[in-house]
Coordinates of C-alpha atoms and ligand atoms in Angstrom, one line a residue:
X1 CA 2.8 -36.9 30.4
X2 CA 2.3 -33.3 29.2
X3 CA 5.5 -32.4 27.1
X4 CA 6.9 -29.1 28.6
X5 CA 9.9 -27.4 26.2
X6 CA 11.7 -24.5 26.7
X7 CA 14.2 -22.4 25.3
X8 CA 16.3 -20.2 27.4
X9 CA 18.3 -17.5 26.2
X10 CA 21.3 -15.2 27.7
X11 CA 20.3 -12.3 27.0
X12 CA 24.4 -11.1 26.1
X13 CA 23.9 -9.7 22.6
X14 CA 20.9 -9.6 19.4
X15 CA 19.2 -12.8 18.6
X16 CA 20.9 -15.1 16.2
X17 CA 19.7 -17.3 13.2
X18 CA 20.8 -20.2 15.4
X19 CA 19.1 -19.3 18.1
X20 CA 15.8 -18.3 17.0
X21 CA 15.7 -22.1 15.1
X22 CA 16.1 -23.7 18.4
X23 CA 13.7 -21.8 19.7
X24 CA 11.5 -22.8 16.4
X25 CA 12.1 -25.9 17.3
X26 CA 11.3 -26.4 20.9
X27 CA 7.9 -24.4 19.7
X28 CA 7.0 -26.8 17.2
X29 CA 7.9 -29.3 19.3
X30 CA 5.3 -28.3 22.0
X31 CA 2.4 -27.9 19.5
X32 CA 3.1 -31.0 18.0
X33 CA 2.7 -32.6 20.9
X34 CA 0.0 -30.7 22.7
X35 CA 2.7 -29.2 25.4
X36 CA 3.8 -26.3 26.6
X37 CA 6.7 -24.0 25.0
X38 CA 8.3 -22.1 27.9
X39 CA 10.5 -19.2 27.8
X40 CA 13.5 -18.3 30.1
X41 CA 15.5 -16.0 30.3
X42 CA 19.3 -16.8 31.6
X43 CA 20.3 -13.9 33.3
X44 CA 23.0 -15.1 36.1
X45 CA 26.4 -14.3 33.8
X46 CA 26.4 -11.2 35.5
X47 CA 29.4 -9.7 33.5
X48 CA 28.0 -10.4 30.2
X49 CA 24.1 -9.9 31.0
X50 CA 23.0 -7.0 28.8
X51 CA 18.8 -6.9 30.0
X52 CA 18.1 -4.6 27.9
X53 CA 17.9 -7.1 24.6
X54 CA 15.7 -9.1 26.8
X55 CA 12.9 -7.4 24.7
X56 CA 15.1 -7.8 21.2
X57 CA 14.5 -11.6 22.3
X58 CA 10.6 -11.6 22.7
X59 CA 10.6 -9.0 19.6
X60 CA 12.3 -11.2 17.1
X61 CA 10.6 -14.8 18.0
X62 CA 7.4 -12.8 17.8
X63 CA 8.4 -11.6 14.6
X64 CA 9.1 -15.2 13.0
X65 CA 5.9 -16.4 14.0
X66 CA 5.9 -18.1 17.2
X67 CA 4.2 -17.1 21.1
X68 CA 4.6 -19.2 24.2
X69 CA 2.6 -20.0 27.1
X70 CA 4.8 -19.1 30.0
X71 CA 7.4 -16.8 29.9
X72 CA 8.7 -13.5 31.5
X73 CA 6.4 -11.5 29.9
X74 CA 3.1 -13.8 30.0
X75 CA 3.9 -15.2 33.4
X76 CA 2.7 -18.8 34.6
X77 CA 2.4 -21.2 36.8
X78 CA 5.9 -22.5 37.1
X79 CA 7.4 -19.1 37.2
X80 CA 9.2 -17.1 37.9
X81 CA 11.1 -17.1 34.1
X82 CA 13.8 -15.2 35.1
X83 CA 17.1 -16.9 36.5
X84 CA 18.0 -14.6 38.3
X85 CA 14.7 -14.6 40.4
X86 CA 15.3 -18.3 40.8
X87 CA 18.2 -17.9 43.0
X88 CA 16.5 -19.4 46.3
X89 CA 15.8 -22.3 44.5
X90 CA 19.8 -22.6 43.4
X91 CA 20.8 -22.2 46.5
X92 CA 18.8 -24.5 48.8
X93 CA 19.8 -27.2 46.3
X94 CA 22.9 -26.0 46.4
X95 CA 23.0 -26.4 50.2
X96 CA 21.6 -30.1 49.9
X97 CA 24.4 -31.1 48.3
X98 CA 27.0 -29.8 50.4
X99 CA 25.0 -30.8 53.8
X100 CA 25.1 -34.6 51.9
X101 CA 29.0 -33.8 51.2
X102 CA 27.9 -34.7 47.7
X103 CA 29.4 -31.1 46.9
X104 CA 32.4 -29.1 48.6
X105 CA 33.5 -26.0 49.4
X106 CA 36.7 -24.9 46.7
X107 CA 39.3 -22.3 48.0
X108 CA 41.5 -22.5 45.6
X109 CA 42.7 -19.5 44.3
X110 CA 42.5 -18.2 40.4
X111 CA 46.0 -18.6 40.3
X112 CA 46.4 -22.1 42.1
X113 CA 43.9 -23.1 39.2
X114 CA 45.6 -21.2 36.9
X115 CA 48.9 -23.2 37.8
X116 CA 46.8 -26.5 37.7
X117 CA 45.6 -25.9 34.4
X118 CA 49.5 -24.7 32.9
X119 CA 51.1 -28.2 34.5
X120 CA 47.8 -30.0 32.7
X121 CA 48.9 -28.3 29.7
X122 CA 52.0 -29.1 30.0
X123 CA 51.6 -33.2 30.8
X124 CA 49.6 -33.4 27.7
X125 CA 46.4 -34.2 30.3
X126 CA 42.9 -32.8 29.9
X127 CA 42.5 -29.7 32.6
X128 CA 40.4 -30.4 35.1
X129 CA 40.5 -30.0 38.6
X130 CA 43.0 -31.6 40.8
X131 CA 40.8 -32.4 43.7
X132 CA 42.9 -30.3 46.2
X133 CA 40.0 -29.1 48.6
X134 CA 37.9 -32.6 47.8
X135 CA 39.0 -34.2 51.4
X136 CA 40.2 -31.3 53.8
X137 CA 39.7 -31.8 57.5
X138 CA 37.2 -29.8 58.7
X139 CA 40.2 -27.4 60.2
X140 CA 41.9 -27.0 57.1
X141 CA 38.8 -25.8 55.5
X142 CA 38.0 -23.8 58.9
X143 CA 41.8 -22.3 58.8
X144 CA 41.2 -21.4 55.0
X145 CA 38.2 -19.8 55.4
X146 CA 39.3 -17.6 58.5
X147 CA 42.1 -16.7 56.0
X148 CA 39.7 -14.6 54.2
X149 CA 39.8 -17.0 51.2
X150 CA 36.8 -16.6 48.6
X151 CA 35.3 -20.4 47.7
X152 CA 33.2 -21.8 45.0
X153 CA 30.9 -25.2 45.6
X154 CA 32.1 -27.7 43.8
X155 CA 30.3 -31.3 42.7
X156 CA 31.7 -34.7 43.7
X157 CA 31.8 -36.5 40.4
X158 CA 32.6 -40.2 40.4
X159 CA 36.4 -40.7 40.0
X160 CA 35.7 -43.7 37.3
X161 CA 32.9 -45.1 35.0
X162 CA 31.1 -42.9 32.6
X163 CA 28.2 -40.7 31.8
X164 CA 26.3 -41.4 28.9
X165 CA 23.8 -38.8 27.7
X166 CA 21.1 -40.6 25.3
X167 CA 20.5 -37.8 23.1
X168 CA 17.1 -37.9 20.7
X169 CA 19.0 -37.0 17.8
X170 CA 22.2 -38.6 18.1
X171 CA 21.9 -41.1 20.1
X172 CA 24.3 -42.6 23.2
X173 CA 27.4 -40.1 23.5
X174 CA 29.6 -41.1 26.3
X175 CA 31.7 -38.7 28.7
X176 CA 34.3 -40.2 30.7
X177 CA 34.3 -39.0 34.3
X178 CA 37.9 -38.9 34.3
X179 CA 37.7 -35.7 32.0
X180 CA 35.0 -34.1 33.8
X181 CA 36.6 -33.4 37.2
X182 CA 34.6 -31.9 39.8
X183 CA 33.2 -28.9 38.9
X184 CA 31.7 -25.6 40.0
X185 CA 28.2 -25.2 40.6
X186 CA 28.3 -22.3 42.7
X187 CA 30.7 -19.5 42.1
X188 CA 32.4 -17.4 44.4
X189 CA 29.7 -14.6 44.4
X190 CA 27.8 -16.5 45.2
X191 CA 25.4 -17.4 41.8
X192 CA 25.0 -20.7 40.5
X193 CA 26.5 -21.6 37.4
X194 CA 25.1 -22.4 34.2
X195 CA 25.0 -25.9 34.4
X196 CA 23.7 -26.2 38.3
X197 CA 21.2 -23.3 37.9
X198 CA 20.1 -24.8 34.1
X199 CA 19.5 -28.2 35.5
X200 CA 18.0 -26.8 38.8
X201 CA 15.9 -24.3 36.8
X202 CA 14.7 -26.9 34.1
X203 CA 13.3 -29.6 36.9
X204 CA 12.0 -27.0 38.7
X205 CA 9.9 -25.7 36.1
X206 CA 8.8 -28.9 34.7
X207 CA 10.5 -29.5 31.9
X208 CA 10.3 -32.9 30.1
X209 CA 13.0 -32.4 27.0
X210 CA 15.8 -30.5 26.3
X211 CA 16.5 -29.0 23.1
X212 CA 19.3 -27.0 22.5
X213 CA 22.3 -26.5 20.5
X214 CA 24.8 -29.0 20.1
X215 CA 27.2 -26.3 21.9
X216 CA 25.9 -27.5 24.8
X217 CA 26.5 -30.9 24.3
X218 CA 29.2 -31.2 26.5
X219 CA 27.3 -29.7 29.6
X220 CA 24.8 -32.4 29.4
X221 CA 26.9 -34.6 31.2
X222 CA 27.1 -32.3 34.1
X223 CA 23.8 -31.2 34.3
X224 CA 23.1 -35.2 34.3
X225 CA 25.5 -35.7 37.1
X226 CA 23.5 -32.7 39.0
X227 CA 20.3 -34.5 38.8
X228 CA 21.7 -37.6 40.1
X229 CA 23.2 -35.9 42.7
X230 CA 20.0 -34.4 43.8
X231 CA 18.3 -37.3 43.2
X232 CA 15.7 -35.9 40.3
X233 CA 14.6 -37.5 37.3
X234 CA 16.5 -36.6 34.2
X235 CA 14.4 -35.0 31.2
X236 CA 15.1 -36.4 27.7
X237 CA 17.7 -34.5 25.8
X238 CA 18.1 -33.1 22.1
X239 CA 21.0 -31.3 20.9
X240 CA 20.3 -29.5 17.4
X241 CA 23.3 -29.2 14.9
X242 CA 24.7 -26.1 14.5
X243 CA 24.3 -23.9 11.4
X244 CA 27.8 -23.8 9.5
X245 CA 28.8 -20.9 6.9
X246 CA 29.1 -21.8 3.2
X247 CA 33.2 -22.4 4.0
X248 CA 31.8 -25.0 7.1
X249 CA 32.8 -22.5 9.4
X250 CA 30.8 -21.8 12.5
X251 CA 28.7 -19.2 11.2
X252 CA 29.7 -15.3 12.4
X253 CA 29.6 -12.0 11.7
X254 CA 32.1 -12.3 9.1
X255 CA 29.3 -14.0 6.6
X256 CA 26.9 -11.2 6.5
X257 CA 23.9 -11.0 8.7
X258 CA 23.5 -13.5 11.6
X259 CA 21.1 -11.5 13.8
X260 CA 17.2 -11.6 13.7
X261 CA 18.0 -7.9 13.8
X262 CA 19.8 -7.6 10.4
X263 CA 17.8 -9.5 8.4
X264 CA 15.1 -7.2 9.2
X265 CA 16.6 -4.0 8.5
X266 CA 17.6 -5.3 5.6
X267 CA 13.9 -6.0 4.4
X268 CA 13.3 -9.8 5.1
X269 CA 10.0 -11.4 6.2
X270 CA 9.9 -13.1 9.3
X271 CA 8.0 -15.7 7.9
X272 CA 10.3 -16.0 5.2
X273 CA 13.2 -16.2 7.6
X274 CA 11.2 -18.9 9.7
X275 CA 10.7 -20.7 6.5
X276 CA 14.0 -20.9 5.8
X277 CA 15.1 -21.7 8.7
X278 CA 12.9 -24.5 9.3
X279 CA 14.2 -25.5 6.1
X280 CA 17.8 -25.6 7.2
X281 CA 18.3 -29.1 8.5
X282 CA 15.0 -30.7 8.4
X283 CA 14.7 -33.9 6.5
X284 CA 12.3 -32.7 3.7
X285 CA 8.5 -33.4 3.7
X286 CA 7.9 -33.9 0.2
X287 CA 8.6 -32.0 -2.1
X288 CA 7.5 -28.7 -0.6
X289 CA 10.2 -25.7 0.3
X290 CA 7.5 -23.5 1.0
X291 CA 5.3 -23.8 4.3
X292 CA 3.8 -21.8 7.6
X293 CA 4.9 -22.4 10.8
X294 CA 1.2 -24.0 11.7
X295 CA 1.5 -26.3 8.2
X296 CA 5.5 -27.0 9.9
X297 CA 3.5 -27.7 12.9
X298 CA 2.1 -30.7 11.6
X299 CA 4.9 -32.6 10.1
X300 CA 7.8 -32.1 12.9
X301 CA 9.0 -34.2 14.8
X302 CA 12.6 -34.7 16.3
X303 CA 13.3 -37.8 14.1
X304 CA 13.4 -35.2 11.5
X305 CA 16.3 -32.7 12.3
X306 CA 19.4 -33.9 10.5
X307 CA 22.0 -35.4 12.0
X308 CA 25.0 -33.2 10.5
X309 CA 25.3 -29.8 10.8
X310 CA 23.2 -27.5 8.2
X311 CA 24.9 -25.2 5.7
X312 CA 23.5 -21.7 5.5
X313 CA 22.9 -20.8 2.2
X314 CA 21.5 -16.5 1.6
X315 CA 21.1 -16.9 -1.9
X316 CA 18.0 -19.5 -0.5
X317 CA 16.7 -17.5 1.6
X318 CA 16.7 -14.3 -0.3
X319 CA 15.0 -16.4 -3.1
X320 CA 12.5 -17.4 -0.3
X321 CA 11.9 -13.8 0.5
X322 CA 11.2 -12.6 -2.9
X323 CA 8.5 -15.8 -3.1
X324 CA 6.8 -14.5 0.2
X325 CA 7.0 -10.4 -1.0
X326 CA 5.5 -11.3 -3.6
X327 CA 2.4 -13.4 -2.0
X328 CA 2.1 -11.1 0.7
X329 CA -1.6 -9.8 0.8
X330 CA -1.2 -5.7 0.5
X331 CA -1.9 -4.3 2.5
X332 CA 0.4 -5.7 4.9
X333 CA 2.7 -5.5 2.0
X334 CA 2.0 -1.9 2.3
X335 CA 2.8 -1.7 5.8
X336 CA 5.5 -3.5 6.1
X337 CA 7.1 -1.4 3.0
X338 CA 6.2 2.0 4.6
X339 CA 9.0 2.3 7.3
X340 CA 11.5 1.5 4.4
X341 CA 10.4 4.3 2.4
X342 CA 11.0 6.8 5.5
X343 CA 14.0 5.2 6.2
X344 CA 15.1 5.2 2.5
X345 CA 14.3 9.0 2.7
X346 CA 11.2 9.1 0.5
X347 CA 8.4 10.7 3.0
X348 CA 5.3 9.0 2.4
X349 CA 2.5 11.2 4.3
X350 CA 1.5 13.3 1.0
X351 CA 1.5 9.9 -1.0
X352 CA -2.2 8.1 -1.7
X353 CA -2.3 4.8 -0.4
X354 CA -3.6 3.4 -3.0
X355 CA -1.7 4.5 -5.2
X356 CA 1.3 3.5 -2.8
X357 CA -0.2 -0.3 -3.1
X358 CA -0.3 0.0 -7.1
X359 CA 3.1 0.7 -6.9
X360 CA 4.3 -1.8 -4.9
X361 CA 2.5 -4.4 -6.5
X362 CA 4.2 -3.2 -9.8
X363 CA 8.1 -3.5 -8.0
X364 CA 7.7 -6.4 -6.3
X365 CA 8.1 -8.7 -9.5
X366 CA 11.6 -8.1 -9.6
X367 CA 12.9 -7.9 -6.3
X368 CA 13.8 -10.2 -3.2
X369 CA 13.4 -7.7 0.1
X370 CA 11.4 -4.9 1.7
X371 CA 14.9 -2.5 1.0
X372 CA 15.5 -3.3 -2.8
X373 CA 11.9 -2.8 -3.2
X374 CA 12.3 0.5 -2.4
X375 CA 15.1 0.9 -4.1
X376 CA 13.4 -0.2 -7.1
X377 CA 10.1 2.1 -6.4
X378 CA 12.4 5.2 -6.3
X379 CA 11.6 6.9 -9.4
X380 CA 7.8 6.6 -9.0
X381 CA 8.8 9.0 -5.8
X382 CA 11.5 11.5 -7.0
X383 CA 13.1 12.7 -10.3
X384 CA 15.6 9.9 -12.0
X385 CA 19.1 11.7 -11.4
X386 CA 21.4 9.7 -14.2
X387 CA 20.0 7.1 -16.4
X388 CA 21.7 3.5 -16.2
X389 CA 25.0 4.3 -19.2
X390 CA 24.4 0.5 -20.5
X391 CA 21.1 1.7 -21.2
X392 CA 22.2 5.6 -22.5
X393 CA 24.7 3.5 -25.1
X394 CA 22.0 1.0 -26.4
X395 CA 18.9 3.4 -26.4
X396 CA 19.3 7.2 -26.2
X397 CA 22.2 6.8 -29.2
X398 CA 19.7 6.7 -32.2
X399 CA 20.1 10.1 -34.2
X400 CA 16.3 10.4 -34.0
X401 CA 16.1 9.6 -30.3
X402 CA 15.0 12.7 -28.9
X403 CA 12.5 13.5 -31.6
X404 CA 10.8 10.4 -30.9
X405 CA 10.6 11.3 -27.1
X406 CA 9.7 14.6 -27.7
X407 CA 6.4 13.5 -30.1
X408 CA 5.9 10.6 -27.4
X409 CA 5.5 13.3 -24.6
X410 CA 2.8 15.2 -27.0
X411 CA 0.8 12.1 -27.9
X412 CA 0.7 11.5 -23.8
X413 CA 0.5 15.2 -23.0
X414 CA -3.2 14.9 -25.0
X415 CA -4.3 11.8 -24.2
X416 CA -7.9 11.5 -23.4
X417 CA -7.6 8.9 -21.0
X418 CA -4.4 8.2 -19.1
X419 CA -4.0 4.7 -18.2
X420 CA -2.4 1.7 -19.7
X421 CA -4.0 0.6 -22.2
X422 CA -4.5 4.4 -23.2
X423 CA -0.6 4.6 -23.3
X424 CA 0.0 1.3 -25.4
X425 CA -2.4 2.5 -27.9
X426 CA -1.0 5.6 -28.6
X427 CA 2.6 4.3 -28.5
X428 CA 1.6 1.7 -30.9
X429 CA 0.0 4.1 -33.0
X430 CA 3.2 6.6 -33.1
X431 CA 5.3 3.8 -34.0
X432 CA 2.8 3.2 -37.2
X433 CA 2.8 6.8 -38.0
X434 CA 7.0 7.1 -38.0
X435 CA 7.2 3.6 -39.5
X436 CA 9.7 2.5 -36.6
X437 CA 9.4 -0.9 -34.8
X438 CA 7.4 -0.2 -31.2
X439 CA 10.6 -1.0 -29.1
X440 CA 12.2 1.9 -30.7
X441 CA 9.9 3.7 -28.7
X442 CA 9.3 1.7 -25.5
X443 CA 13.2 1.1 -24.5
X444 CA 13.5 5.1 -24.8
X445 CA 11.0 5.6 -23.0
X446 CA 11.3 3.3 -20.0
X447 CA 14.4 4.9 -19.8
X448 CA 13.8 8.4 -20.0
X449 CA 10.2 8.1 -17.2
X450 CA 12.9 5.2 -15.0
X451 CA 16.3 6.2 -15.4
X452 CA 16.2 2.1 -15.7
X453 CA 16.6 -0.6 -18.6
X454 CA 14.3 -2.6 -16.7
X455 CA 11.0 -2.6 -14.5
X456 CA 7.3 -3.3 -14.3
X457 CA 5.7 -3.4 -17.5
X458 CA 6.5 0.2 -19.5
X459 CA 2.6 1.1 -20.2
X460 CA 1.8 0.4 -16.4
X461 CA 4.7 2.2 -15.2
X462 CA 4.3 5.0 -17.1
X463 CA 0.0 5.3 -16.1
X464 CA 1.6 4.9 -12.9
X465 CA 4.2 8.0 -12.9
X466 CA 1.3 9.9 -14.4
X467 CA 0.9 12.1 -17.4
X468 CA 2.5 15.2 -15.9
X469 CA 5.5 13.5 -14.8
X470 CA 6.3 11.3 -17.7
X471 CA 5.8 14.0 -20.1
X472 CA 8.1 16.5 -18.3
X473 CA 10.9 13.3 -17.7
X474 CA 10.8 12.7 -22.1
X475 CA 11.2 16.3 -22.3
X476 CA 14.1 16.6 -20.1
X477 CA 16.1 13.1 -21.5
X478 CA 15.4 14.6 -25.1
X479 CA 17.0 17.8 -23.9
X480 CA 19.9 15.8 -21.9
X481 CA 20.4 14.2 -25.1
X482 CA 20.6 16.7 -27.5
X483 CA 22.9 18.8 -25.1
X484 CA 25.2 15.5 -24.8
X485 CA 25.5 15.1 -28.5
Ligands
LIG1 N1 21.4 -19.9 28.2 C1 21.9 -20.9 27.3 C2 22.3 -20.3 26.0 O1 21.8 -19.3 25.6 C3 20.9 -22.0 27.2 C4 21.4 -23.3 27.1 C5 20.3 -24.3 27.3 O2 19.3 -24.3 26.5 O3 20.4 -25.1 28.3 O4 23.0 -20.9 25.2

């Protein structure tokens, strides 16, 4: 049996960390096992859809790492990947059922529900539906409908006995029918619902296991009782645990970034973010934190995803980042930086690329993403403004400060050869020559060329700024100084 997987979004908002790590999982999943990873998109929540983050979708599980072999955009065989384009199929299966009498027409009003639901409330009983339209007469459904009265299809489900769903990952979990009720499966505009079309939609196109969220957990039964009804075989079924805050909350905005979008504006990796999130939950493999999706390929397999839910953690994953910026080759650290810088506002079209890739290399020591990078490359770009005041109070306040800058830009200013080695020689050499200690000079100086206590080493830093630029910056602090004291 070819394993077929899919993962099949609503396109309702951005992408979100939990979502994208299903979707990680159902791909490796697929290549693991030789299948097929199939995308589709779940478009029938007509007041919600929003179509135009299908693309956000495609654009951010492209951007961790992964690609699928049917889909809205690549096509297939099984197509189409659209649910909305599937609606023939909902609806002759939806007619089976009701020719059968294995599903009924529903005229019950929002309000007559609404009423159900309050009493349910009220008896303490779980709200489902009373079964009002399950046995009318032929006439009383007639008379209703002549009314005028909207209806939904609803399933028969079994008054008694259970539905157990034998989940990969957690085992047997039992639903009582008695709780289920009979549900809709075809609303009153006509559109399937989620369960009917999902279970529809995921026979139709093949699909041999289910893995989704554990939010879905309780529709399994439904969609179960579905494929019964219609007589299909049931796929196997996986539900993933959910990701929970630090507090064990479910995670939301409230915790900082949870779109795909976020993290990339705020200068993540999307192999870093894949990392991580493959990370999150998965029995470890060794010792190793760090690993590609194709090395993750190799050692997943559902027996592996943790039972309990998985804590996010961003101190982990910015940690993760900083390990990845930091082995990325450079030039595509170069162009992934360069839409920072324009954002940042530092214009990068007069700026020599290779000198752009010196610089970067030099930052990327100290930071964790593509923004604080730039952040931290700013003064190679424009003028330092202020100079950091723990550093002012530590190293501008010796009396002789601003002399020492001042003879430090001359010694630069006539330097044969300006690089770093040419730099360290003649700092060391000044230091000799005024019989101070060399840090006397280099914490000055990095702070006067940086506006920063700390940074890339000082002599690479300052061959980096250049000779014209770090001379005229120890002018100007040894002025600043002098007209502060
Ligand atoms: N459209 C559903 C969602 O985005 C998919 C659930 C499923 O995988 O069946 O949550």
């Amino acid at each position: 049996m070819q394993v077929r997987v899919r993962y099949a979004p609503s396109p309702t908002g951005s992408p979100h960390v939990g979502g994208v790590r299903t979707a990680l999982f159902n791909y490796l999943f697929a290549r693991r096992h030789g299948g097929a990873f199939v995308l589709r998109i779940e478009d029938t929540d007509t007041g919600r859809n929003r179509p135009e983050t299908v693309a956000e979708f495609l654009d951010a599980f492209r951007w961790v790492g992964m690609d699928w072999d049917e889909g809205p955009d690549v096509g297939g065989p099984w197509g189409p990947y659209v649910q909305s384009e599937r609606t023939a199929f909902h609806r002759e299966a939806a007619e089976r059922l009701e020719r059968s009498g294995q599903a009924y027409r529903c005229y019950c009003t929002v309000e007559e529900l609404e009423a159900d639901r309050e009493r349910a409330r009220h008896e303490h009983r779980p709200p489902r539906y009373s079964g009002r339209c399950r046995n009318l007469s032929q006439r009383e459904r007639e008379r209703l409908r002549q009314e005028g009265r909207a209806s939904t299809l609803r399933l028969k489900v079994p008054e008694d006995g259970v539905t157990v769903v034998h989940d990969l990952i957690r085992g047997d979990v039992t639903f009582e029918h008695q709780t289920l009720g009979d549900f809709v499966i075809v609303k009153s505009d006509a559109m399937a619902t989620y369960n009917f079309a999902a279970a529809v939609d995921d026979n139709g196109m093949g699909i041999t296991h289910v893995i989704r969220g554990e939010e879905h957990l309780s529709n399994t039964p439904r969609q179960i009782l579905v494929y019964q009804a219609l007589g299909l075989p049931l796929p196997l079924f996986a539900h993933v645990p959910m990701i929970l805050a630090p507090d064990r909350a479910k995670l939301s905005k409230r915790h900082g970034a949870t779109s795909v979008a976020e993290f990339r504006e705020q200068g993540y990796l999307g192999e870093a973010l894949c990392n991580y999130l493959l990370l999150l939950g998965l029995s470890p493999q060794g010792d190793e934190e760090l690993f590609s999706l194709a090395q993750a390929v190799e050692h997943f397999d559902l027996d592996r995803i943790q039972k309990n839910a998985a804590v996010y953690d961003v101190k982990k994953l910015t940690w993760l980042n900083g390990i990845y910026l930091r082995r990325m080759d450079v030039d595509q650290l170069e162009a992934a930086a360069r839409p920072f810088f324009e954002r940042a506002g530092i214009p990068l079209e007069a700026v020599d690329p290779a000198w752009l890739r010196q610089v970067l290399v030099a930052v990327r020591e100290r930071v964790s993403t593509l923004a604080e990078m730039v952040e931290a490359a700013r003064y190679f770009f424009e003028e330092p403004t202020a100079y950091d005041p723990a550093g002012v109070d530590k190293h501008f306040s010796a009396p002789q400060t601003p002399q020492l800058l001042r003879e430090v830009a001359e010694a630069l200013a006539s330097l044969e050869t300006f690089d770093a080695a040419g730099v360290d020689a003649a700092l060391t050499r000044l230091a000799q020559e005024r019989d101070v200690p060399r840090a006397r000079l280099i914490h000055p100086v990095r702070l006067a060329v940086s506006g920063r206590t700390m940074g890339p080493g000082l002599f690479d830093l300052v061959a980096l700024v250049g000779r014209e630029r770090s001379v005229r910056r120890l002018r100007a602090a040894a002025d600043r100084i002098e007209a502060a004291s």
